[in-house]
Short mmCIF file of C-alpha atoms in Angstrom, two decimals:
data_model
loop_
_atom_site.label_atom_id
_atom_site.label_comp_id
_atom_site.label_asym_id
_atom_site.label_seq_id
_atom_site.Cartn_x
_atom_site.Cartn_y
_atom_site.Cartn_z
CA MET A 1 -32.14 -49.37 -19.59
CA ALA A 2 -34.62 -50.97 -17.18
CA ARG A 3 -34.09 -54.65 -16.47
CA PRO A 4 -36.85 -57.24 -17.18
CA ASN A 5 -38.96 -58.08 -14.15
CA ASP A 6 -40.29 -61.45 -15.33
CA TRP A 7 -37.58 -64.05 -15.95
CA GLN A 8 -39.86 -67.03 -16.47
CA PRO A 9 -39.44 -69.67 -17.80
CA LEU A 10 -35.69 -69.48 -17.10
CA ARG A 11 -35.28 -67.92 -13.65
CA GLU A 12 -37.16 -66.49 -10.69
CA SER A 13 -35.20 -63.24 -10.82
CA ASP A 14 -32.54 -61.38 -12.83
CA PRO A 15 -29.40 -63.59 -12.99
CA VAL A 16 -27.16 -60.71 -14.15
CA PRO A 17 -28.20 -57.67 -12.07
CA GLY A 18 -26.42 -54.36 -12.27
CA ASP A 19 -26.60 -50.86 -13.72
CA PRO A 20 -23.97 -50.15 -16.37
CA SER A 21 -25.13 -46.54 -16.67
CA GLY A 22 -24.77 -46.04 -12.91
CA VAL A 23 -21.29 -47.57 -12.96
CA ARG A 24 -20.27 -45.23 -15.79
CA ASN A 25 -21.57 -42.26 -13.81
CA GLN A 26 -19.29 -43.32 -10.97
CA VAL A 27 -16.41 -43.62 -13.43
CA THR A 28 -17.00 -40.04 -14.58
CA HIS A 29 -17.14 -38.88 -10.96
CA MET A 30 -13.94 -40.70 -10.06
CA LYS A 31 -12.22 -39.26 -13.12
CA LYS A 32 -13.01 -35.74 -11.88
CA ILE A 33 -11.71 -36.61 -8.42
CA ALA A 34 -8.50 -38.04 -9.87
CA GLU A 35 -7.93 -34.88 -11.90
CA TYR A 36 -8.54 -32.75 -8.83
CA LEU A 37 -6.12 -34.81 -6.75
CA ARG A 38 -3.47 -34.59 -9.47
CA THR A 39 -3.82 -30.81 -9.60
CA GLN A 40 -3.58 -30.45 -5.84
CA ALA A 41 -0.58 -32.79 -5.63
CA LYS A 42 1.26 -30.71 -8.23
CA SER A 43 0.43 -27.51 -6.37
CA LEU A 44 1.77 -28.90 -3.10
CA THR A 45 4.95 -30.14 -4.76
CA ALA A 46 5.49 -26.72 -6.35
CA MET A 47 4.93 -25.09 -2.97
CA ALA A 48 7.51 -27.36 -1.35
CA ASP A 49 10.07 -26.63 -4.07
CA ALA A 50 9.53 -22.88 -4.07
CA ASP A 51 12.59 -20.80 -3.25
CA ASN A 52 10.62 -17.95 -1.72
CA LEU A 53 9.76 -19.84 1.50
CA LYS A 54 11.67 -18.13 4.28
CA GLY A 55 11.69 -18.27 8.03
CA LYS A 56 11.53 -20.96 10.70
CA TYR A 57 8.37 -22.43 9.26
CA ALA A 58 9.79 -22.94 5.74
CA ASP A 59 11.41 -26.38 6.20
CA LYS A 60 8.47 -27.79 8.14
CA LEU A 61 5.95 -26.45 5.64
CA ALA A 62 7.96 -27.83 2.70
CA GLU A 63 8.25 -31.25 4.38
CA ASP A 64 4.54 -31.42 5.17
CA ALA A 65 3.63 -30.23 1.67
CA ARG A 66 5.74 -32.96 0.06
CA GLY A 67 4.25 -35.59 2.39
CA LEU A 68 0.71 -34.54 1.62
CA GLY A 69 1.53 -34.35 -2.07
CA ARG A 70 2.75 -37.96 -2.01
CA LYS A 71 -0.46 -39.06 -0.28
CA LEU A 72 -2.54 -37.26 -2.88
CA ASP A 73 -0.51 -38.96 -5.60
CA LEU A 74 -1.32 -42.34 -4.04
CA ALA A 75 -4.99 -41.42 -3.77
CA GLU A 76 -4.99 -40.28 -7.41
CA ASP A 77 -3.47 -43.63 -8.41
CA ARG A 78 -6.23 -45.40 -6.55
CA TYR A 79 -8.99 -43.44 -8.26
CA ARG A 80 -7.37 -43.75 -11.68
CA GLU A 81 -6.90 -47.53 -11.43
CA VAL A 82 -10.31 -48.21 -9.91
CA LYS A 83 -11.87 -45.97 -12.55
CA GLY A 84 -10.31 -48.14 -15.25
CA HIS A 85 -11.55 -51.37 -13.63
CA LEU A 86 -15.09 -50.01 -13.27
CA SER A 87 -15.10 -48.80 -16.86
CA GLY A 88 -14.16 -52.28 -18.08
CA TRP A 89 -16.79 -53.89 -15.84
CA ALA A 90 -19.51 -51.54 -17.11
CA ASP A 91 -18.82 -52.60 -20.73
CA GLU A 92 -18.77 -56.30 -19.92
CA LEU A 93 -21.85 -56.01 -17.66
CA GLU A 94 -23.75 -54.42 -20.53
CA ASP A 95 -22.74 -57.26 -22.86
CA PHE A 96 -23.77 -59.88 -20.30
CA GLN A 97 -27.16 -58.24 -19.84
CA LYS A 98 -27.77 -58.02 -23.59
CA ALA A 99 -26.95 -61.72 -23.95
CA ALA A 100 -29.18 -62.63 -21.00
CA ASP A 101 -32.04 -60.52 -22.33
CA LYS A 102 -31.72 -62.17 -25.75
CA ALA A 103 -31.83 -65.63 -24.16
CA LEU A 104 -34.89 -64.60 -22.13
CA GLY A 105 -36.70 -63.31 -25.20
CA ASP A 106 -35.98 -66.51 -27.16
CA ALA A 107 -37.10 -68.63 -24.21
CA GLN A 108 -40.37 -66.76 -23.82
CA ASP A 109 -41.09 -67.08 -27.56
CA ALA A 110 -40.44 -70.81 -27.37
CA GLN A 111 -42.58 -71.17 -24.25
CA ARG A 112 -45.52 -69.47 -25.97
CA VAL A 113 -45.35 -72.05 -28.78
CA ILE A 114 -45.21 -74.89 -26.26
CA ASP A 115 -48.16 -73.45 -24.31
CA THR A 116 -50.16 -73.07 -27.55
CA HIS A 117 -49.68 -76.73 -28.46
CA ALA A 118 -50.55 -77.79 -24.92
CA GLY A 119 -53.79 -75.83 -25.21
CA LYS A 120 -54.63 -77.53 -28.49
CA ASP A 121 -54.03 -80.96 -26.99
CA ASP A 122 -56.35 -80.19 -24.07
CA LYS A 123 -59.17 -79.29 -26.48
CA LYS A 124 -59.02 -82.60 -28.48
CA PRO A 125 -61.94 -85.02 -27.95
CA THR A 126 -61.30 -87.94 -25.62
CA ASP A 127 -61.67 -90.53 -28.43
CA GLU A 128 -59.10 -88.66 -30.55
CA LYS A 129 -56.64 -88.53 -27.65
CA LYS A 130 -57.18 -92.23 -27.07
CA GLY A 131 -56.54 -92.95 -30.70
CA GLU A 132 -53.35 -90.95 -30.63
CA GLY A 133 -52.28 -92.84 -27.53
CA GLU A 134 -52.82 -96.17 -29.28
CA LYS A 135 -50.64 -94.95 -32.15
CA ALA A 136 -47.93 -93.58 -29.83
CA GLY A 137 -44.52 -94.00 -31.33
CA SER A 138 -45.92 -94.43 -34.80
CA THR A 139 -46.09 -90.69 -35.57
CA ASP A 140 -43.53 -87.96 -35.21
CA GLU A 141 -43.90 -84.99 -32.80
CA ASP A 142 -45.18 -81.72 -34.27
CA PRO A 143 -42.08 -80.08 -35.86
CA ALA A 144 -42.99 -76.62 -34.49
CA LEU A 145 -43.35 -78.01 -30.95
CA LYS A 146 -40.10 -79.94 -31.24
CA ARG A 147 -38.25 -76.87 -32.50
CA ALA A 148 -39.72 -74.74 -29.65
CA LYS A 149 -38.49 -77.22 -27.04
CA GLU A 150 -35.04 -77.21 -28.59
CA ASP A 151 -35.03 -73.40 -28.65
CA LEU A 152 -36.03 -73.30 -24.98
CA ALA A 153 -33.24 -75.71 -24.04
CA ASP A 154 -30.76 -73.68 -26.07
CA ALA A 155 -31.85 -70.42 -24.41
CA ARG A 156 -31.41 -72.04 -21.01
CA ARG A 157 -27.88 -73.20 -21.90
CA ARG A 158 -26.96 -69.75 -23.18
CA LEU A 159 -28.26 -68.07 -20.03
CA ASN A 160 -26.37 -70.53 -17.82
CA THR A 161 -23.18 -69.74 -19.73
CA THR A 162 -23.78 -66.00 -19.51
CA GLU A 163 -24.50 -66.20 -15.79
CA GLY A 164 -21.33 -68.19 -15.17
CA ASP A 165 -19.25 -65.69 -17.16
CA TYR A 166 -20.93 -62.83 -15.29
CA GLN A 167 -20.01 -64.30 -11.91
CA GLU A 168 -16.42 -65.01 -13.03
CA ARG A 169 -15.84 -61.49 -14.39
CA ALA A 170 -17.49 -59.86 -11.37
CA THR A 171 -15.07 -61.75 -9.12
CA HIS A 172 -12.19 -60.78 -11.43
CA TYR A 173 -12.94 -57.05 -11.28
CA ALA A 174 -13.60 -57.17 -7.53
CA GLY A 175 -10.11 -58.64 -7.09
CA LYS A 176 -8.62 -55.96 -9.34
CA ILE A 177 -10.24 -53.20 -7.31
CA ARG A 178 -9.07 -54.72 -4.02
CA SER A 179 -5.55 -54.95 -5.42
CA SER A 180 -5.63 -51.30 -6.52
CA ILE A 181 -6.52 -50.04 -3.07
CA ASP A 182 -4.03 -52.31 -1.29
CA ASP A 183 -1.14 -49.84 -1.32
CA ASP A 184 1.05 -47.90 1.09
CA MET A 185 -1.73 -45.44 1.79
CA LYS A 186 -3.38 -46.81 4.94
CA ASP A 187 -6.99 -46.10 5.73
CA SER A 188 -7.85 -44.60 9.08
CA TRP A 189 -10.02 -46.43 11.60
CA TRP A 190 -12.89 -44.21 10.46
CA ASN A 191 -12.50 -45.36 6.86
CA ASP A 192 -12.41 -48.95 8.06
CA PHE A 193 -15.55 -48.35 10.09
CA LYS A 194 -17.33 -46.78 7.11
CA GLY A 195 -16.43 -49.80 5.04
CA TRP A 196 -17.71 -52.13 7.73
CA VAL A 197 -21.04 -50.28 7.87
CA ALA A 198 -21.32 -50.37 4.08
CA ASP A 199 -20.84 -54.15 4.10
CA ALA A 200 -23.15 -54.77 7.07
CA ASP A 201 -26.39 -55.37 5.18
CA TRP A 202 -27.85 -56.89 8.34
CA LEU A 203 -27.87 -53.41 9.92
CA GLY A 204 -30.32 -52.25 7.30
CA ASP A 205 -32.40 -55.40 7.80
CA ILE A 206 -32.60 -54.75 11.54
CA ALA A 207 -33.54 -51.11 10.93
CA ASP A 208 -36.30 -52.12 8.50
CA TRP A 209 -37.69 -54.75 10.88
CA ALA A 210 -37.55 -52.44 13.89
CA SER A 211 -39.10 -49.60 11.90
CA TRP A 212 -42.11 -51.67 10.86
CA ALA A 213 -42.45 -53.02 14.40
CA ALA A 214 -42.31 -49.46 15.79
CA THR A 215 -45.03 -48.41 13.34
CA PHE A 216 -47.28 -51.27 14.44
CA VAL A 217 -46.65 -50.71 18.16
CA GLY A 218 -47.12 -46.96 17.61
CA VAL A 219 -50.63 -47.63 16.30
CA VAL A 220 -51.34 -49.80 19.35
CA ALA A 221 -49.94 -47.07 21.63
CA MET A 222 -52.57 -44.66 20.32
CA PHE A 223 -55.11 -46.87 22.13
CA PHE A 224 -52.90 -48.22 24.93
CA PRO A 225 -50.15 -45.71 25.81
CA ALA A 226 -48.63 -48.20 28.27
CA VAL A 227 -46.97 -49.98 25.33
CA GLY A 228 -45.50 -46.69 24.17
CA VAL A 229 -42.19 -47.54 25.86
CA ILE A 230 -41.79 -50.44 23.40
CA ALA A 231 -42.41 -48.16 20.42
CA LEU A 232 -39.95 -45.67 21.90
CA ALA A 233 -37.26 -48.33 22.33
CA LEU A 234 -37.74 -49.58 18.77
CA THR A 235 -37.58 -46.04 17.41
CA VAL A 236 -34.32 -45.47 19.31
CA VAL A 237 -32.84 -48.59 17.68
CA VAL A 238 -33.90 -47.41 14.22
CA ALA A 239 -32.58 -43.89 14.82
CA ALA A 240 -29.22 -45.21 16.09
CA ILE A 241 -28.74 -47.37 12.97
CA HIS A 242 -29.81 -44.58 10.60
CA ILE A 243 -27.48 -42.09 12.30
CA THR A 244 -24.59 -44.55 11.99
CA GLN A 245 -25.36 -45.12 8.31
CA ALA A 246 -25.73 -41.39 7.61
CA LEU A 247 -22.50 -40.51 9.41
CA THR A 248 -20.61 -43.01 7.26
CA GLY A 249 -22.26 -41.99 3.99
CA ASN A 250 -24.28 -45.21 3.76
CA GLY A 251 -27.65 -43.71 4.61
CA SER A 252 -29.74 -40.59 4.25
CA TRP A 253 -29.87 -37.76 6.76
CA PHE A 254 -33.52 -37.43 5.78
CA ASP A 255 -34.20 -40.78 7.50
CA VAL A 256 -32.44 -39.45 10.60
CA VAL A 257 -34.60 -36.32 10.62
CA MET A 258 -37.73 -38.47 10.29
CA ASP A 259 -36.55 -40.77 13.09
CA LEU A 260 -35.77 -37.89 15.45
CA GLY A 261 -39.16 -36.33 14.72
CA ALA A 262 -40.93 -39.61 15.47
CA LEU A 263 -38.78 -40.09 18.58
CA LYS A 264 -39.66 -36.62 19.86
CA LEU A 265 -43.38 -37.19 19.28
CA ALA A 266 -43.30 -40.65 20.89
CA ARG A 267 -41.49 -39.26 23.92
CA ASN A 268 -44.04 -36.46 24.19
CA GLY A 269 -46.84 -39.04 24.13
CA MET A 270 -45.28 -41.03 26.97
CA LYS A 271 -44.67 -37.90 29.04
CA ALA A 272 -48.27 -36.78 28.52
CA ALA A 273 -49.60 -40.20 29.57
CA LYS A 274 -47.49 -40.07 32.76
CA ALA A 275 -48.71 -36.54 33.41
CA VAL A 276 -52.37 -37.66 33.29
CA LYS A 277 -51.61 -40.42 35.80
CA ALA A 278 -49.80 -37.95 38.09
CA LEU A 279 -52.73 -35.52 37.90
CA GLN A 280 -55.15 -38.31 38.77
CA ASN A 281 -53.11 -39.16 41.87
CA SER A 282 -52.94 -35.46 42.76
CA SER A 283 -56.72 -35.10 42.44
CA ARG A 284 -57.27 -38.11 44.69
CA LYS A 285 -54.90 -36.70 47.31
CA THR A 286 -56.51 -33.27 47.19
CA ALA A 287 -60.02 -34.73 47.34
CA ALA A 288 -59.00 -36.95 50.28
CA GLY A 289 -57.81 -33.89 52.20
CA LEU A 290 -61.03 -32.03 51.45
CA ALA A 291 -63.10 -35.07 52.51
CA ASN A 292 -61.12 -35.28 55.74
CA ARG A 293 -61.75 -31.65 56.65
CA GLN A 294 -65.39 -31.82 55.61
CA ALA A 295 -66.06 -34.99 57.65
CA LYS A 296 -64.34 -33.57 60.75
CA SER A 297 -66.32 -30.34 60.41
CA GLN A 298 -69.58 -32.24 60.13
CA ALA A 299 -68.69 -34.48 63.07
CA ALA A 300 -67.68 -31.48 65.17
CA HIS A 301 -70.94 -29.73 64.30
CA GLY A 302 -72.92 -32.83 65.27
CA ASN A 303 -71.01 -33.21 68.55
CA ALA A 304 -71.33 -29.55 69.48
CA GLY A 305 -74.78 -30.12 71.00
CA ALA A 306 -73.53 -33.05 73.04
CA ARG A 307 -70.68 -30.95 74.44
CA LYS A 308 -73.07 -28.14 75.46
CA THR A 309 -75.42 -30.62 77.17
CA ALA A 310 -72.53 -32.18 79.05
CA ALA A 311 -71.29 -28.77 80.14
CA ARG A 312 -74.73 -27.78 81.51
CA SER A 313 -75.01 -31.08 83.34
CA GLU A 314 -71.64 -30.57 84.95
CA ARG A 315 -72.55 -27.07 86.04
CA LYS A 316 -75.71 -28.38 87.72
CA ARG A 317 -73.62 -30.87 89.60
CA GLY A 318 -71.37 -28.18 90.83
CA GLY A 319 -69.03 -28.36 87.80
CA THR A 320 -66.06 -26.76 89.48
CA SER A 321 -64.82 -29.86 91.25
CA ARG A 322 -61.69 -31.50 89.97
CA LYS A 323 -63.54 -34.70 89.24
CA ASN A 324 -66.09 -32.91 87.13
CA ARG A 325 -63.41 -31.05 85.21
CA GLU A 326 -61.62 -34.30 84.40
CA ARG A 327 -64.89 -35.87 83.30
CA ALA A 328 -65.57 -32.94 80.96
CA ARG A 329 -62.06 -33.02 79.57
CA ALA A 330 -62.29 -36.77 78.88
CA LYS A 331 -65.58 -36.31 77.06
CA ARG A 332 -64.10 -33.49 74.96
CA LEU A 333 -61.11 -35.60 74.03
CA ARG A 334 -63.37 -38.51 73.10
CA LEU A 335 -65.46 -36.29 70.86
CA GLU A 336 -62.36 -34.83 69.22
CA GLY A 337 -61.10 -38.36 68.61
CA GLU A 338 -64.39 -39.24 67.00
CA ASN A 339 -64.04 -36.18 64.77
CA ARG A 340 -60.56 -37.22 63.68
CA ALA A 341 -61.70 -40.79 63.06
CA ALA A 342 -64.57 -39.54 60.92
CA GLY A 343 -62.17 -37.43 58.89
CA LYS A 344 -59.74 -40.31 58.45
CA ARG A 345 -62.52 -42.65 57.32
CA ALA A 346 -63.68 -40.11 54.74
CA SER A 347 -60.11 -39.56 53.54
CA ASN A 348 -59.48 -43.30 53.19
CA GLU A 349 -62.71 -43.77 51.31
CA VAL A 350 -61.52 -41.28 48.69
CA ARG A 351 -57.99 -42.70 48.42
CA ASP A 352 -59.16 -46.33 48.31
CA ALA A 353 -62.16 -45.79 46.08
CA GLU A 354 -62.23 -48.02 43.01
CA MET A 355 -61.57 -46.42 39.65
CA PRO A 356 -64.83 -45.43 37.99
CA GLN A 357 -66.37 -47.64 35.33
CA ILE A 358 -66.62 -46.14 31.85
CA THR A 359 -69.15 -46.35 29.09
CA ALA A 360 -68.41 -47.35 25.52
CA GLN A 361 -68.69 -43.70 24.51
CA GLU A 362 -66.18 -42.62 27.15
CA LYS A 363 -63.79 -45.34 26.01
CA ALA A 364 -64.21 -44.24 22.41
CA SER A 365 -63.41 -40.64 23.39
CA ALA A 366 -60.02 -41.91 24.60
CA ILE A 367 -59.53 -43.77 21.27
CA GLY A 368 -60.03 -47.11 23.00
CA ASP A 369 -57.58 -46.53 25.88
CA LYS A 370 -59.56 -47.83 28.87
CA ALA A 371 -56.96 -46.81 31.47
CA LEU A 372 -56.75 -43.24 30.16
CA ALA A 373 -60.54 -42.94 30.01
CA ARG A 374 -60.89 -44.12 33.64
CA GLN A 375 -58.19 -41.74 34.83
CA MET A 376 -59.89 -38.82 33.10
CA LYS A 377 -63.28 -39.77 34.56
CA ASP A 378 -61.77 -40.05 38.05
CA ILE A 379 -60.17 -36.60 37.75
CA ASN A 380 -63.45 -35.06 36.57
CA LYS A 381 -65.38 -36.89 39.29
CA TRP A 382 -63.44 -35.19 42.11
CA ARG A 383 -63.57 -31.85 40.31
CA ASP A 384 -67.37 -32.12 40.23
CA ALA A 385 -67.52 -33.30 43.85
CA TYR A 386 -65.67 -30.18 45.00
CA PRO A 387 -66.47 -27.56 42.33
CA ASP A 388 -65.08 -24.66 44.36
CA ASN A 389 -61.60 -26.11 44.68
CA PRO A 390 -59.17 -24.47 42.21
CA THR A 391 -56.62 -27.33 42.37
CA LEU A 392 -59.12 -29.94 41.24
CA ALA A 393 -60.39 -27.67 38.48
CA SER A 394 -56.84 -27.00 37.29
CA ASN A 395 -56.00 -30.73 37.35
CA ALA A 396 -59.00 -31.52 35.16
CA SER A 397 -58.08 -28.82 32.66
CA GLN A 398 -54.43 -29.94 32.48
CA ALA A 399 -55.42 -33.59 32.19
CA GLN A 400 -57.61 -32.84 29.17
CA ARG A 401 -54.70 -31.10 27.44
CA HIS A 402 -52.38 -34.00 28.20
CA LYS A 403 -54.97 -36.50 26.99
CA ASP A 404 -55.13 -34.67 23.66
CA ALA A 405 -51.32 -34.63 23.57
CA VAL A 406 -51.14 -38.39 24.19
CA GLN A 407 -53.37 -39.17 21.25
CA GLY A 408 -51.98 -36.44 19.01
CA SER A 409 -48.35 -37.41 19.61
CA TRP A 410 -48.83 -41.07 18.82
CA ALA A 411 -51.04 -40.28 15.83
CA ALA A 412 -48.52 -37.78 14.44
CA SER A 413 -45.56 -40.07 15.10
CA THR A 414 -47.22 -43.06 13.48
CA GLY A 415 -48.56 -40.95 10.61
CA LEU A 416 -45.10 -39.51 9.92
CA ASP A 417 -43.57 -42.96 9.82
CA ALA A 418 -46.38 -44.42 7.72
CA ALA A 419 -46.18 -41.54 5.25
CA ASP A 420 -42.44 -42.12 4.78
CA LYS A 421 -42.96 -45.85 4.21
CA SER A 422 -45.85 -45.21 1.82
CA ALA A 423 -43.83 -42.70 -0.17
CA ASP A 424 -41.01 -45.22 -0.50
CA ALA A 425 -43.45 -47.90 -1.64
CA VAL A 426 -45.84 -46.11 -4.00
CA THR A 427 -44.08 -43.06 -5.42
CA ASP A 428 -41.63 -42.91 -8.29
CA ASP A 429 -37.87 -42.56 -7.91
CA GLY A 430 -38.15 -38.84 -7.11
CA TYR A 431 -38.63 -39.45 -3.39
CA SER A 432 -35.65 -41.81 -3.26
CA ARG A 433 -33.49 -39.38 -5.23
CA MET A 434 -34.39 -36.65 -2.76
CA LYS A 435 -33.19 -38.89 0.07
CA ASP A 436 -30.03 -39.74 -1.83
CA ARG A 437 -29.16 -36.05 -2.11
CA MET A 438 -29.12 -35.97 1.69
CA THR A 439 -26.57 -38.79 1.85
CA ALA A 440 -23.00 -37.77 2.54
CA PRO A 441 -20.47 -39.00 5.10
CA VAL A 442 -19.24 -36.66 7.78
CA GLY A 443 -15.90 -35.27 6.72
CA SER A 444 -16.52 -35.96 3.04
CA GLN A 445 -14.41 -33.64 0.92
CA TRP A 446 -15.84 -34.22 -2.56
#
């Protein structure tokens, strides 16, 4: 039966929480396990005592069978005793909850009477209230109001008693269960670790906090991929905790699948953002080389006339003398140096050029990511400056694909996470039950 949500005027929340039906389901499950263990222990004992075991392996097999049979007997004792404790707790828990619910109902009835009388008092004329005040002590309190206050006080006392008994019996049964499992059958380090994870509620708190933070940062990363590394780190933390909980049977493998999907998408988004930056640097380098060659070619073409004029002048002077040849060679070297300098200046201008400014529309096309929009515009700028160059054209095409991947990856990752959180928050128990069916510890045998 569902527990009351409103515990006013007695408490802020349920003072006797628990699910007797769920506990009884566990009792039924443990009973089946105990029966299974008993059957297997008997089978192993019969195998060890069989006379038809022959050969070198017979003694070892019989010894191991008896040892395992004894361990199964101990495990069966554990399940049988704990089953009995849980069965007793379920009955008492149900009684405590019935008593608490009765006290709550009585208290709420009494509070309604008190509120009704308070409303009537507020509606009395001022003169009447004054008159009543002058006669204070001379008249008795309304019997119905007095009885309601007494009923409220009584309901509060009953609930306090029930809550105290609930806490005492819960502690009693917890001690019984601990005593039942404190036997000669020692748990492995893995069982101890699973128990530690089950008790570490703070792990779940960290996972919840990091998950919400990753969702928020993931939304920001859709507009500013540079912060994607933070979202990735948070998602790694969440995934690590969920994997640990799932491995130990304290969490759902569905959460792990969701985390790994989000992690993959987030990583793809970061890789795509880095790829756009690398393509922008490549386009700059390619354009700088093209500018260098183009500037040198133009300078050489411009200096060609000067070289021809100098050659004719030297020939008129007799051009074959050593001095004239050296003069011509020096002039040629100077002109070649000027060509190289012109190419270097053009190359530097491309490499050192400021990133282009973007319009509001261009920024919007990158979903608000200013850096990504400027990188894309720079790549397209050099492609348009040298339309015949296949490298620049290829860079622009690849950059557009990576830009779409950046936005798509973060949108899909964030959407996946948000959908999971929304389903947990707004759907019925079906979604949670589906997750629960994907909860089982590694190595679980039943």
